[in-house]
Amino acid sequence: MNQATLILIKPDGLKKSLTGNILTRLSETKLEIVAAKMARVSESLAKKHYQHLKEKPFFNELIRYIRGELHDRYKVMALVYWGENAIHKCRELAGTTNPEEAESTSIRGSYGRITTAGVYENVVHVSSSEDEAKREIKLWFKPDEVIVDLYPVKEITEKEYKEHKERVWL
Ligand code: IDP
Ligand code: MG
């Protein structure tokens, strides 16, 4: 079954110059990259992305982490990988959430760490289910930034520019 998954190379991955390395590891999956960009992470985007963790004691530090405030790198690389069993394949390569417990050959096991403030700096984000992938891809990308049709869209016309039509997620 073909699936899409959102991958983020987090600010620690960028600061440690791991982009090439991570993309090489992910290429082992033979999945297709169908969207890719560098993105600034606004507070609102960060909070929406991690909404499932808002009650956790590490939430505020996690938001600072994903926004780049701990690494002086105010950006992430966002990608969508697509193909057979994409979510499982990418999660497996990434390793478990806690980098100290992740298999040592996984991306997180190789390059992650736990900060003194207790945040798991684990280098990459990978969606963990199809529902999560759908929510996250719609949050991070516009329909026209993804080169396959993943989810339904609608066309909207901006009031001020009647000739300008834009596709947004339905
Ligand atoms: P995931 O990234 O493996 O899907 P989630 O539970 O969705 O794990 O958590 C999102 C991110 O929040 C993790 O990647 C990690 O950076 C951080 N995090 C999760 N659980 C903890 C924790 O118990 N302590 C510190 N940081 C955590
Ligand atoms: Mg998660």
Coordinates of C-alpha atoms and ligand atoms in Angstrom, one line a residue:
M1 CA 0.0 0.0 0.0
N2 CA 1.4 3.4 -1.0
Q3 CA 1.7 5.9 1.8
A4 CA 3.0 9.4 2.3
T5 CA 5.0 10.5 5.4
L6 CA 6.3 13.8 6.6
I7 CA 10.0 13.9 7.4
L8 CA 11.6 16.9 9.1
I9 CA 15.3 17.4 9.5
K10 CA 15.2 19.2 12.9
P11 CA 17.5 22.2 13.7
D12 CA 20.1 19.9 15.5
G13 CA 20.3 17.8 12.3
L14 CA 21.0 20.9 10.3
K15 CA 23.5 22.3 12.8
K16 CA 25.4 19.0 12.9
S17 CA 25.5 19.0 9.0
L18 CA 23.6 15.8 8.8
T19 CA 21.3 16.6 5.9
G20 CA 23.2 14.7 3.3
N21 CA 23.8 11.8 5.6
I22 CA 20.1 11.6 6.6
L23 CA 18.9 11.8 2.9
T24 CA 21.4 9.0 2.0
R25 CA 20.1 6.8 4.8
L26 CA 16.5 7.5 3.7
S27 CA 17.3 6.7 0.1
E28 CA 17.9 3.1 1.2
T29 CA 14.1 2.9 1.4
K30 CA 13.8 3.4 -2.4
L31 CA 10.8 5.7 -1.6
E32 CA 10.1 8.7 -3.8
I33 CA 10.6 12.3 -2.5
V34 CA 7.4 14.2 -3.6
A35 CA 7.9 17.5 -1.8
A36 CA 10.9 19.2 -0.2
K37 CA 11.7 22.7 1.2
M38 CA 13.5 24.7 3.9
A39 CA 10.9 26.1 6.3
R40 CA 10.8 28.7 9.1
V41 CA 8.8 27.3 12.0
S42 CA 6.5 29.9 13.5
E43 CA 5.3 29.4 17.0
S44 CA 1.8 28.7 15.7
L45 CA 3.1 26.0 13.3
A46 CA 5.3 24.4 16.0
K47 CA 2.4 24.3 18.5
K48 CA 0.0 22.8 15.9
H49 CA 2.7 20.2 14.9
Y50 CA 3.2 19.1 18.5
Q51 CA -0.4 19.6 19.7
H52 CA -0.6 16.0 21.0
L53 CA 2.1 16.9 23.5
K54 CA 0.8 20.2 24.9
E55 CA 0.2 18.8 28.4
K56 CA 3.8 17.4 28.7
P57 CA 6.3 19.1 31.1
F58 CA 8.8 19.4 28.2
F59 CA 6.3 21.1 25.8
N60 CA 7.7 24.6 26.0
E61 CA 11.3 23.4 25.5
L62 CA 10.2 21.2 22.6
I63 CA 8.6 24.2 20.9
R64 CA 11.9 26.2 21.4
Y65 CA 13.8 23.2 20.0
I66 CA 11.8 22.7 16.8
R67 CA 11.8 26.5 16.2
G68 CA 15.6 26.4 16.3
E69 CA 16.1 28.4 19.4
L70 CA 18.5 25.9 21.0
H71 CA 20.7 25.6 17.9
D72 CA 20.7 29.1 16.4
R73 CA 19.3 27.5 13.2
Y74 CA 15.8 29.0 12.7
K75 CA 14.7 26.5 10.1
V76 CA 14.0 22.9 9.3
M77 CA 14.1 20.8 6.1
A78 CA 10.6 19.4 5.4
L79 CA 10.1 16.5 3.0
V80 CA 7.4 14.2 2.0
Y81 CA 8.4 10.6 1.1
W82 CA 5.9 8.5 -0.8
G83 CA 5.7 4.8 -1.7
E84 CA 5.0 1.3 -0.4
N85 CA 4.8 1.1 3.4
A86 CA 6.5 4.5 3.7
I87 CA 5.6 5.2 7.3
H88 CA 7.0 1.9 8.7
K89 CA 10.1 2.0 6.6
C90 CA 11.0 5.6 7.6
R91 CA 10.2 5.1 11.3
E92 CA 12.4 2.0 11.3
L93 CA 15.3 3.9 9.8
A94 CA 14.8 6.8 12.2
G95 CA 14.7 4.7 15.4
T96 CA 12.7 5.1 18.6
T97 CA 11.8 8.5 20.1
N98 CA 14.4 8.3 22.9
P99 CA 17.8 8.5 21.2
E100 CA 19.5 6.7 24.1
E101 CA 17.1 3.7 23.6
A102 CA 17.1 3.8 19.8
E103 CA 19.0 1.1 18.0
S104 CA 22.6 2.4 17.6
T105 CA 22.6 2.0 13.8
S106 CA 19.4 4.1 13.4
I107 CA 19.5 7.8 12.6
R108 CA 18.4 8.8 16.1
G109 CA 20.6 6.2 17.7
S110 CA 23.6 7.4 15.8
Y111 CA 23.2 11.2 16.1
G112 CA 20.6 12.0 18.8
R113 CA 21.1 13.0 22.4
I114 CA 19.2 14.1 25.5
T115 CA 19.8 17.7 26.6
T116 CA 20.4 18.7 30.2
A117 CA 17.0 20.3 30.1
G118 CA 15.6 16.9 29.2
V119 CA 14.5 17.3 25.6
Y120 CA 15.1 14.4 23.3
E121 CA 17.2 16.0 20.5
N122 CA 16.6 13.3 18.0
V123 CA 17.6 14.9 14.7
V124 CA 14.5 13.9 12.6
H125 CA 10.7 13.8 12.8
V126 CA 8.8 11.0 11.0
S127 CA 5.0 10.7 11.0
S128 CA 3.9 7.7 13.0
S129 CA 0.6 6.8 11.3
E130 CA -1.4 7.6 8.1
D131 CA -3.7 9.9 10.0
E132 CA -0.8 11.8 11.5
A133 CA 1.0 12.0 8.1
K134 CA -2.1 13.4 6.5
R135 CA -2.6 16.1 9.2
E136 CA 1.1 17.0 9.2
I137 CA 1.6 17.1 5.4
K138 CA -1.5 19.4 5.1
L139 CA 0.0 21.6 7.9
W140 CA 3.5 21.9 6.3
F141 CA 2.8 22.0 2.6
K142 CA 0.3 23.6 0.2
P143 CA -1.2 21.2 -2.4
D144 CA 0.9 22.7 -5.2
E145 CA 4.1 22.1 -3.4
V146 CA 3.5 18.3 -3.5
I147 CA 4.0 16.7 -6.9
V148 CA 1.5 13.9 -6.5
D149 CA -2.2 14.3 -5.6
L150 CA -2.3 13.0 -2.0
Y151 CA -5.5 14.4 -0.6
P152 CA -8.7 16.2 -1.9
V153 CA -8.3 19.9 -2.6
K154 CA -10.6 22.8 -3.4
E155 CA -10.0 25.9 -5.5
I156 CA -10.5 29.3 -4.0
T157 CA -10.6 32.7 -5.6
E158 CA -9.1 35.6 -3.7
K159 CA -11.7 38.5 -3.4
E160 CA -9.2 41.2 -4.4
Y161 CA -7.7 39.4 -7.3
K162 CA -10.6 37.7 -9.1
E163 CA -8.3 36.2 -11.8
H164 CA -6.1 34.5 -9.1
K165 CA -7.2 31.1 -8.1
E166 CA -5.4 29.0 -5.5
R167 CA -5.7 25.4 -4.5
V168 CA -6.0 24.7 -0.8
W169 CA -6.5 21.4 1.1
L170 CA -10.3 20.6 1.4
Ligands
IDP1 P1 8.2 10.9 17.7 O1 8.9 12.1 17.3 O2 9.1 9.6 17.8 O3 6.9 10.6 16.9 P2 6.5 12.0 19.9 O4 6.0 11.2 21.1 O5 5.5 12.4 18.8 O6 7.7 11.1 19.3 O7 7.3 13.3 20.4 C1 7.6 14.3 19.6 C2 9.0 14.8 20.0 O8 9.0 15.3 21.3 C3 10.1 13.7 20.0 O9 10.7 13.5 18.7 C4 11.1 14.3 21.0 O10 11.9 15.3 20.3 C5 10.2 15.0 22.0 N1 9.9 14.1 23.1 C6 9.0 13.1 23.1 N2 8.9 12.5 24.3 C7 9.8 13.1 25.1 C8 10.2 12.9 26.5 O11 9.7 12.0 27.2 N3 11.2 13.7 26.9 C9 11.7 14.7 26.2 N4 11.4 14.9 24.9 C10 10.5 14.1 24.4
MG2 MG 5.2 11.7 16.8

